[in-house]
């Protein structure tokens, strides 16, 4: 499902049962980091609905049955050519091994299989490592957008154009309409 | 677009530009209410992505150009027959006039037009008026589910079965797959 993962790591689609474990690993990975939201804020950003309704475009990477990384994304209902990455994280102990890149590449592939050639996401201005990661992947970054996600919730937005797959644009596209 | 609204109220689909105004009216409507989340928590529950990517199944009701009510929902990507209401609110000054019911009926109609006959939503256990509203609409309530949306974020879940429209199940259904 996901190419180029380091040895010992396996990938699968997200499941409902991953909700509390994902929130728990975020507390461990990011709990003490400056500029990161707290535990409740992360839970509000990741309500269970993502683990019920967007599993087919979301992934979990495991090592020895433990969550090592994840990516939660969806196909835009409103923008026919767009897919969106809502939240992604990699165990800090695995940084620098290409796990995040492999997750994004897997998301790009599934987006393209649905005829989506434009991918968007956002990050907080304080999260410079996330910004650098997205630029290395080929995303274009915006300037900081004040109050983008609400009062005091400034964001940097990212977008990337994927090659259009000339072969297979599935009937999926007809999902949208108005 | 929405039938049975009181005089002076008009409805339209949600737009990107509604994001900060919706967060602002929530502060006015619910800012001082016990058991309601604070301003930042509401913003985290309603990031801008809903106002970009799920507008076609979401509505705003206006009175004199001001937001009087809204409903933000989407079609489940994972469950082919399901639509989900993420967040809805009505100006307390308009309670008891059927505005919330009209919004839900409009959402049911659009869900059915996409072949969705099962609608789900959640509310917090403290929000007894929301629970009573959903039961009056015909939803079935669950018992309180501890930690449903994360540690300490208990929820009551609601579901309703809509009549299956035997005439028009659009190609939309083919959107899903895995």
Tab-separated table of C-alpha atoms in Angstrom:
chain	number	residue	atom	x	y	z
A	1	UNK	CA	0.000	0.000	0.000
A	2	UNK	CA	2.848	2.404	0.828
A	3	UNK	CA	6.150	2.107	-0.959
A	4	UNK	CA	9.555	2.982	0.451
A	5	UNK	CA	8.842	2.431	4.140
A	6	UNK	CA	11.846	1.528	6.319
A	7	UNK	CA	12.091	-2.163	7.292
A	8	UNK	CA	9.762	-3.235	10.103
A	9	UNK	CA	7.071	-0.701	9.271
A	10	UNK	CA	3.738	-1.680	7.740
A	11	UNK	CA	0.878	0.457	6.459
A	12	UNK	CA	-2.895	0.100	6.334
A	13	UNK	CA	-5.940	2.330	6.050
A	14	UNK	CA	-7.151	4.201	9.124
A	15	UNK	CA	-9.873	2.549	11.251
A	16	UNK	CA	-12.371	3.762	13.834
A	17	UNK	CA	-10.408	1.950	16.543
A	18	UNK	CA	-7.354	4.121	15.841
A	19	UNK	CA	-8.922	7.275	17.273
A	20	UNK	CA	-7.823	7.137	20.918
A	21	UNK	CA	-4.459	5.482	20.097
A	22	UNK	CA	-3.658	8.275	17.612
A	23	UNK	CA	-4.552	10.939	20.184
A	24	UNK	CA	-2.381	9.102	22.725
A	25	UNK	CA	0.698	8.972	20.493
A	26	UNK	CA	0.298	12.672	19.694
A	27	UNK	CA	0.480	13.387	23.410
A	28	UNK	CA	3.681	11.371	23.594
A	29	UNK	CA	5.233	12.780	20.424
A	30	UNK	CA	4.271	16.436	20.818
A	31	UNK	CA	3.118	16.822	24.404
A	32	UNK	CA	6.080	18.869	25.532
A	33	UNK	CA	6.825	20.777	22.354
A	34	UNK	CA	6.683	24.560	22.255
A	35	UNK	CA	4.163	25.931	19.792
A	36	UNK	CA	2.110	22.749	19.724
A	37	UNK	CA	-1.497	22.691	20.865
A	38	UNK	CA	-2.416	20.868	24.075
A	39	UNK	CA	-4.083	17.485	24.421
A	40	UNK	CA	-7.678	18.755	24.325
A	41	UNK	CA	-6.944	21.056	21.401
A	42	UNK	CA	-5.534	18.137	19.422
A	43	UNK	CA	-8.610	16.044	20.251
A	44	UNK	CA	-10.884	18.841	19.003
A	45	UNK	CA	-8.881	18.993	15.767
A	46	UNK	CA	-9.227	15.229	15.378
A	47	UNK	CA	-12.773	14.287	16.345
A	48	UNK	CA	-13.809	10.728	15.733
A	49	UNK	CA	-15.606	11.664	12.512
A	50	UNK	CA	-12.304	11.512	10.619
A	51	UNK	CA	-11.817	7.925	11.814
A	52	UNK	CA	-15.322	6.978	10.662
A	53	UNK	CA	-15.877	8.892	7.439
A	54	UNK	CA	-12.509	9.510	5.776
A	55	UNK	CA	-10.681	6.231	6.301
A	56	UNK	CA	-10.330	5.410	2.599
A	57	UNK	CA	-7.954	8.335	2.048
A	58	UNK	CA	-6.167	8.022	5.392
A	59	UNK	CA	-3.324	5.769	6.531
A	60	UNK	CA	-1.666	4.403	9.629
A	61	UNK	CA	1.909	3.104	9.747
A	62	UNK	CA	2.668	0.581	12.464
A	63	UNK	CA	5.768	-0.939	14.004
A	64	UNK	CA	5.292	-3.989	16.248
A	65	UNK	CA	1.576	-3.186	16.448
A	66	UNK	CA	2.195	0.375	17.683
A	67	UNK	CA	1.296	3.498	15.710
A	68	UNK	CA	4.466	4.922	14.193
A	69	UNK	CA	2.923	7.484	11.833
A	70	UNK	CA	-0.391	8.461	10.285
A	71	UNK	CA	-1.931	10.724	7.673
A	72	UNK	CA	-5.581	11.805	7.647
A	73	UNK	CA	-6.856	13.321	4.424
A	74	UNK	CA	-9.948	13.517	2.281
A	75	UNK	CA	-11.261	14.328	-1.174
A	76	UNK	CA	-12.799	17.812	-1.332
A	77	UNK	CA	-16.550	17.636	-1.828
A	78	UNK	CA	-16.648	21.178	-3.207
A	79	UNK	CA	-13.522	21.395	-5.355
A	80	UNK	CA	-13.608	18.583	-7.933
A	81	UNK	CA	-9.843	18.470	-8.500
A	82	UNK	CA	-8.690	18.867	-4.901
A	83	UNK	CA	-7.651	16.579	-2.069
A	84	UNK	CA	-6.767	17.828	1.403
A	85	UNK	CA	-4.374	16.591	4.100
A	86	UNK	CA	-5.901	17.478	7.459
A	87	UNK	CA	-3.383	16.014	9.894
A	88	UNK	CA	-0.213	13.950	9.676
A	89	UNK	CA	2.361	12.894	12.224
A	90	UNK	CA	5.458	10.712	12.485
A	91	UNK	CA	7.051	9.368	15.660
A	92	UNK	CA	10.010	11.723	16.302
A	93	UNK	CA	12.222	8.648	16.783
A	94	UNK	CA	11.617	7.857	13.094
A	95	UNK	CA	12.205	11.310	11.661
A	96	UNK	CA	14.619	11.552	8.775
A	97	UNK	CA	13.835	8.080	7.423
A	98	UNK	CA	11.342	9.131	4.754
A	99	UNK	CA	8.205	7.931	6.563
A	100	UNK	CA	6.383	11.248	6.171
A	101	UNK	CA	7.358	11.456	2.517
A	102	UNK	CA	6.121	7.890	1.927
A	103	UNK	CA	2.761	8.741	3.550
A	104	UNK	CA	2.323	11.839	1.397
A	105	UNK	CA	3.286	9.935	-1.741
A	106	UNK	CA	0.671	7.310	-0.895
A	107	UNK	CA	-1.913	10.057	-0.406
A	108	UNK	CA	-0.904	11.675	-3.712
A	109	UNK	CA	-1.372	8.326	-5.461
A	110	UNK	CA	-4.833	7.762	-4.047
A	111	UNK	CA	-5.803	11.367	-4.810
A	112	UNK	CA	-4.679	10.892	-8.410
A	113	UNK	CA	-6.644	7.646	-8.639
A	114	UNK	CA	-9.733	9.758	-7.902
A	115	UNK	CA	-8.753	12.332	-10.520
A	116	UNK	CA	-7.511	14.835	-7.940
A	117	UNK	CA	-4.400	16.710	-9.093
A	118	UNK	CA	-4.329	19.517	-6.549
A	119	UNK	CA	-3.443	18.832	-2.889
A	120	UNK	CA	-3.724	21.362	-0.090
A	121	UNK	CA	-2.888	21.482	3.590
A	122	UNK	CA	-2.082	24.014	6.314
A	123	UNK	CA	0.320	24.251	9.214
A	124	UNK	CA	0.945	26.703	12.032
A	125	UNK	CA	3.533	29.459	11.523
A	126	UNK	CA	5.525	28.179	14.537
A	127	UNK	CA	5.968	24.735	13.000
A	128	UNK	CA	9.044	25.435	10.921
A	129	UNK	CA	9.999	21.771	10.527
A	130	UNK	CA	6.580	20.987	9.035
A	131	UNK	CA	6.960	23.929	6.668
A	132	UNK	CA	10.399	22.765	5.545
A	133	UNK	CA	9.085	19.221	5.079
A	134	UNK	CA	6.252	20.373	2.810
A	135	UNK	CA	8.575	22.538	0.728
A	136	UNK	CA	10.981	19.603	0.293
A	137	UNK	CA	8.029	17.548	-0.971
A	138	UNK	CA	7.355	20.162	-3.632
A	139	UNK	CA	4.542	22.140	-1.983
A	140	UNK	CA	4.355	25.893	-2.473
A	141	UNK	CA	3.960	27.795	0.809
A	142	UNK	CA	1.894	30.940	1.305
A	143	UNK	CA	2.850	33.854	3.512
A	144	UNK	CA	1.427	33.604	7.041
A	145	UNK	CA	-2.352	34.137	6.904
A	146	UNK	CA	-3.565	35.776	10.132
A	147	UNK	CA	-6.674	34.246	11.739
A	148	UNK	CA	-6.935	31.721	8.892
A	149	UNK	CA	-8.445	29.013	11.099
A	150	UNK	CA	-10.136	31.405	13.517
A	151	UNK	CA	-9.186	34.332	15.769
A	152	UNK	CA	-5.551	33.890	16.795
A	153	UNK	CA	-5.157	30.711	14.737
A	154	UNK	CA	-2.734	31.905	12.048
A	155	UNK	CA	-1.766	29.409	9.366
A	156	UNK	CA	0.635	28.903	6.470
A	157	UNK	CA	-1.152	27.210	3.560
A	158	UNK	CA	0.497	24.765	1.153
A	159	UNK	CA	-0.495	23.532	-2.269
A	160	UNK	CA	0.970	21.228	-4.861
A	161	UNK	CA	-0.071	20.270	-8.382
A	162	UNK	CA	0.203	16.569	-9.192
A	163	UNK	CA	0.661	15.206	-12.705
A	164	UNK	CA	-2.735	14.553	-14.262
A	165	UNK	CA	-3.183	10.859	-14.904
A	166	UNK	CA	-4.294	10.826	-18.518
A	167	UNK	CA	-5.394	7.201	-18.328
A	168	UNK	CA	-7.832	6.784	-15.490
A	169	UNK	CA	-10.213	9.450	-14.273
A	170	UNK	CA	-12.804	7.356	-12.474
A	171	UNK	CA	-16.544	7.975	-12.263
A	172	UNK	CA	-15.687	9.275	-8.819
A	173	UNK	CA	-15.542	12.741	-10.305
A	174	UNK	CA	-19.251	12.722	-10.789
A	175	UNK	CA	-19.658	12.556	-7.023
A	176	UNK	CA	-19.461	16.298	-6.722
A	177	UNK	CA	-21.972	18.395	-8.598
A	178	UNK	CA	-23.671	21.146	-6.635
B	1	UNK	CA	-33.499	25.959	-1.173
B	2	UNK	CA	-34.944	25.598	2.351
B	3	UNK	CA	-38.685	25.283	2.823
B	4	UNK	CA	-40.634	26.468	5.869
B	5	UNK	CA	-38.342	29.247	7.029
B	6	UNK	CA	-39.988	32.081	8.997
B	7	UNK	CA	-40.564	35.321	7.026
B	8	UNK	CA	-37.485	37.491	6.602
B	9	UNK	CA	-35.049	34.575	6.621
B	10	UNK	CA	-33.216	33.418	3.504
B	11	UNK	CA	-30.957	30.424	2.937
B	12	UNK	CA	-27.927	29.720	0.780
B	13	UNK	CA	-24.994	27.330	0.692
B	14	UNK	CA	-22.051	27.947	2.988
B	15	UNK	CA	-19.097	29.954	1.587
B	16	UNK	CA	-15.444	30.355	2.542
B	17	UNK	CA	-16.186	33.928	3.637
B	18	UNK	CA	-18.596	32.651	6.296
B	19	UNK	CA	-15.848	31.179	8.473
B	20	UNK	CA	-15.015	34.064	10.807
B	21	UNK	CA	-18.629	35.381	10.885
B	22	UNK	CA	-19.890	31.931	11.948
B	23	UNK	CA	-17.262	31.727	14.709
B	24	UNK	CA	-18.262	35.238	15.802
B	25	UNK	CA	-21.976	34.472	16.085
B	26	UNK	CA	-21.189	31.312	18.053
B	27	UNK	CA	-19.344	33.480	20.568
B	28	UNK	CA	-22.425	35.708	20.844
B	29	UNK	CA	-24.946	32.866	20.944
B	30	UNK	CA	-23.127	30.453	23.217
B	31	UNK	CA	-20.270	32.411	24.767
B	32	UNK	CA	-21.713	32.479	28.265
B	33	UNK	CA	-23.456	29.133	28.323
B	34	UNK	CA	-22.519	26.471	30.834
B	35	UNK	CA	-21.337	23.250	29.270
B	36	UNK	CA	-20.390	24.905	26.000
B	37	UNK	CA	-16.833	24.942	24.761
B	38	UNK	CA	-14.879	28.212	24.720
B	39	UNK	CA	-14.082	30.368	21.717
B	40	UNK	CA	-10.820	28.631	20.790
B	41	UNK	CA	-12.359	25.188	21.238
B	42	UNK	CA	-15.181	26.110	18.861
B	43	UNK	CA	-12.661	27.399	16.324
B	44	UNK	CA	-10.731	24.115	16.517
B	45	UNK	CA	-13.970	22.203	15.935
B	46	UNK	CA	-14.720	24.394	12.931
B	47	UNK	CA	-11.483	24.907	11.023
B	48	UNK	CA	-11.717	26.643	7.701
B	49	UNK	CA	-11.577	23.348	5.820
B	50	UNK	CA	-15.322	22.879	6.340
B	51	UNK	CA	-15.942	26.242	4.694
B	52	UNK	CA	-13.793	25.289	1.711
B	53	UNK	CA	-14.474	21.616	1.110
B	54	UNK	CA	-17.985	20.791	2.353
B	55	UNK	CA	-20.018	23.790	1.225
B	56	UNK	CA	-22.302	21.837	-1.098
B	57	UNK	CA	-23.916	20.008	1.823
B	58	UNK	CA	-23.851	22.970	4.217
B	59	UNK	CA	-26.187	25.933	4.624
B	60	UNK	CA	-26.364	29.409	6.090
B	61	UNK	CA	-29.624	31.168	6.991
B	62	UNK	CA	-29.491	34.957	6.990
B	63	UNK	CA	-31.674	37.771	8.261
B	64	UNK	CA	-30.850	41.282	7.046
B	65	UNK	CA	-27.463	40.055	5.882
B	66	UNK	CA	-26.558	38.650	9.312
B	67	UNK	CA	-26.069	34.954	10.060
B	68	UNK	CA	-29.153	33.634	11.826
B	69	UNK	CA	-28.443	29.907	11.643
B	70	UNK	CA	-26.188	27.406	9.907
B	71	UNK	CA	-25.663	23.693	9.385
B	72	UNK	CA	-22.359	22.120	8.331
B	73	UNK	CA	-22.541	18.555	7.095
B	74	UNK	CA	-20.944	16.211	4.607
B	75	UNK	CA	-21.354	12.948	2.739
B	76	UNK	CA	-19.369	10.144	4.346
B	77	UNK	CA	-16.495	9.064	2.117
B	78	UNK	CA	-16.281	5.680	3.828
B	79	UNK	CA	-19.927	4.715	4.423
B	80	UNK	CA	-21.747	4.805	1.068
B	81	UNK	CA	-25.218	5.336	2.558
B	82	UNK	CA	-24.318	7.849	5.262
B	83	UNK	CA	-24.318	11.624	5.623
B	84	UNK	CA	-23.066	13.406	8.736
B	85	UNK	CA	-24.027	16.678	10.443
B	86	UNK	CA	-20.900	18.081	12.038
B	87	UNK	CA	-22.148	21.355	13.512
B	88	UNK	CA	-25.398	23.313	13.516
B	89	UNK	CA	-26.551	26.395	15.360
B	90	UNK	CA	-29.525	28.757	15.491
B	91	UNK	CA	-29.609	32.263	16.965
B	92	UNK	CA	-31.238	31.778	20.408
B	93	UNK	CA	-33.574	34.700	19.583
B	94	UNK	CA	-35.055	32.515	16.833
B	95	UNK	CA	-35.460	29.298	18.814
B	96	UNK	CA	-38.874	27.652	18.665
B	97	UNK	CA	-39.651	28.874	15.147
B	98	UNK	CA	-38.638	25.753	13.276
B	99	UNK	CA	-35.382	27.101	11.830
B	100	UNK	CA	-33.290	24.185	13.057
B	101	UNK	CA	-35.857	21.715	11.799
B	102	UNK	CA	-35.909	23.422	8.373
B	103	UNK	CA	-32.096	23.213	8.164
B	104	UNK	CA	-32.075	19.521	8.996
B	105	UNK	CA	-34.882	18.815	6.519
B	106	UNK	CA	-32.846	20.598	3.827
B	107	UNK	CA	-29.821	18.499	4.741
B	108	UNK	CA	-31.914	15.319	4.662
B	109	UNK	CA	-33.161	16.251	1.186
B	110	UNK	CA	-29.675	16.841	-0.182
B	111	UNK	CA	-28.420	13.651	1.472
B	112	UNK	CA	-31.243	11.688	-0.169
B	113	UNK	CA	-30.439	13.284	-3.528
B	114	UNK	CA	-26.998	11.674	-3.192
B	115	UNK	CA	-28.523	8.319	-2.256
B	116	UNK	CA	-27.725	8.707	1.451
B	117	UNK	CA	-30.477	7.352	3.695
B	118	UNK	CA	-28.650	7.245	7.024
B	119	UNK	CA	-27.753	10.475	8.859
B	120	UNK	CA	-25.547	10.646	11.933
B	121	UNK	CA	-24.428	13.353	14.339
B	122	UNK	CA	-23.185	13.726	17.917
B	123	UNK	CA	-23.716	16.151	20.760
B	124	UNK	CA	-22.303	16.587	24.240
B	125	UNK	CA	-24.105	14.954	27.187
B	126	UNK	CA	-24.608	18.383	28.823
B	127	UNK	CA	-26.509	19.746	25.834
B	128	UNK	CA	-29.973	18.507	26.754
B	129	UNK	CA	-31.794	20.948	24.465
B	130	UNK	CA	-29.834	19.650	21.465
B	131	UNK	CA	-30.629	16.088	22.487
B	132	UNK	CA	-34.354	16.852	22.780
B	133	UNK	CA	-34.279	18.622	19.403
B	134	UNK	CA	-32.744	15.625	17.646
B	135	UNK	CA	-35.227	13.212	19.240
B	136	UNK	CA	-38.131	15.451	18.139
B	137	UNK	CA	-36.738	15.291	14.586
B	138	UNK	CA	-36.873	11.501	14.708
B	139	UNK	CA	-33.262	10.681	15.563
B	140	UNK	CA	-32.497	7.759	17.857
B	141	UNK	CA	-30.106	8.667	20.686
B	142	UNK	CA	-27.412	6.430	22.129
B	143	UNK	CA	-26.473	6.217	25.780
B	144	UNK	CA	-23.601	8.534	26.727
B	145	UNK	CA	-20.371	7.229	25.177
B	146	UNK	CA	-17.392	8.102	27.400
B	147	UNK	CA	-14.334	9.551	25.621
B	148	UNK	CA	-16.095	9.204	22.257
B	149	UNK	CA	-14.348	12.243	20.748
B	150	UNK	CA	-11.201	11.936	22.839
B	151	UNK	CA	-10.216	11.744	26.515
B	152	UNK	CA	-12.867	13.598	28.530
B	153	UNK	CA	-14.938	14.387	25.445
B	154	UNK	CA	-18.019	12.253	26.082
B	155	UNK	CA	-20.723	12.271	23.428
B	156	UNK	CA	-24.283	11.132	22.752
B	157	UNK	CA	-24.603	9.842	19.191
B	158	UNK	CA	-27.719	10.179	17.040
B	159	UNK	CA	-28.861	8.392	13.927
B	160	UNK	CA	-31.896	8.473	11.676
B	161	UNK	CA	-32.961	6.421	8.676
B	162	UNK	CA	-34.427	8.422	5.800
B	163	UNK	CA	-36.857	6.974	3.265
B	164	UNK	CA	-34.916	5.543	0.333
B	165	UNK	CA	-35.679	7.496	-2.827
B	166	UNK	CA	-36.467	4.703	-5.262
B	167	UNK	CA	-36.292	7.030	-8.257
B	168	UNK	CA	-32.976	8.812	-8.247
B	169	UNK	CA	-29.773	7.336	-6.903
B	170	UNK	CA	-27.177	9.408	-8.707
B	171	UNK	CA	-23.794	8.242	-9.994
B	172	UNK	CA	-22.504	10.000	-6.898
B	173	UNK	CA	-22.590	6.664	-5.136
B	174	UNK	CA	-19.748	5.459	-7.249
B	175	UNK	CA	-17.545	8.098	-5.651
B	176	UNK	CA	-16.744	5.853	-2.742
B	177	UNK	CA	-15.112	2.525	-3.257
B	178	UNK	CA	-11.851	1.926	-1.434
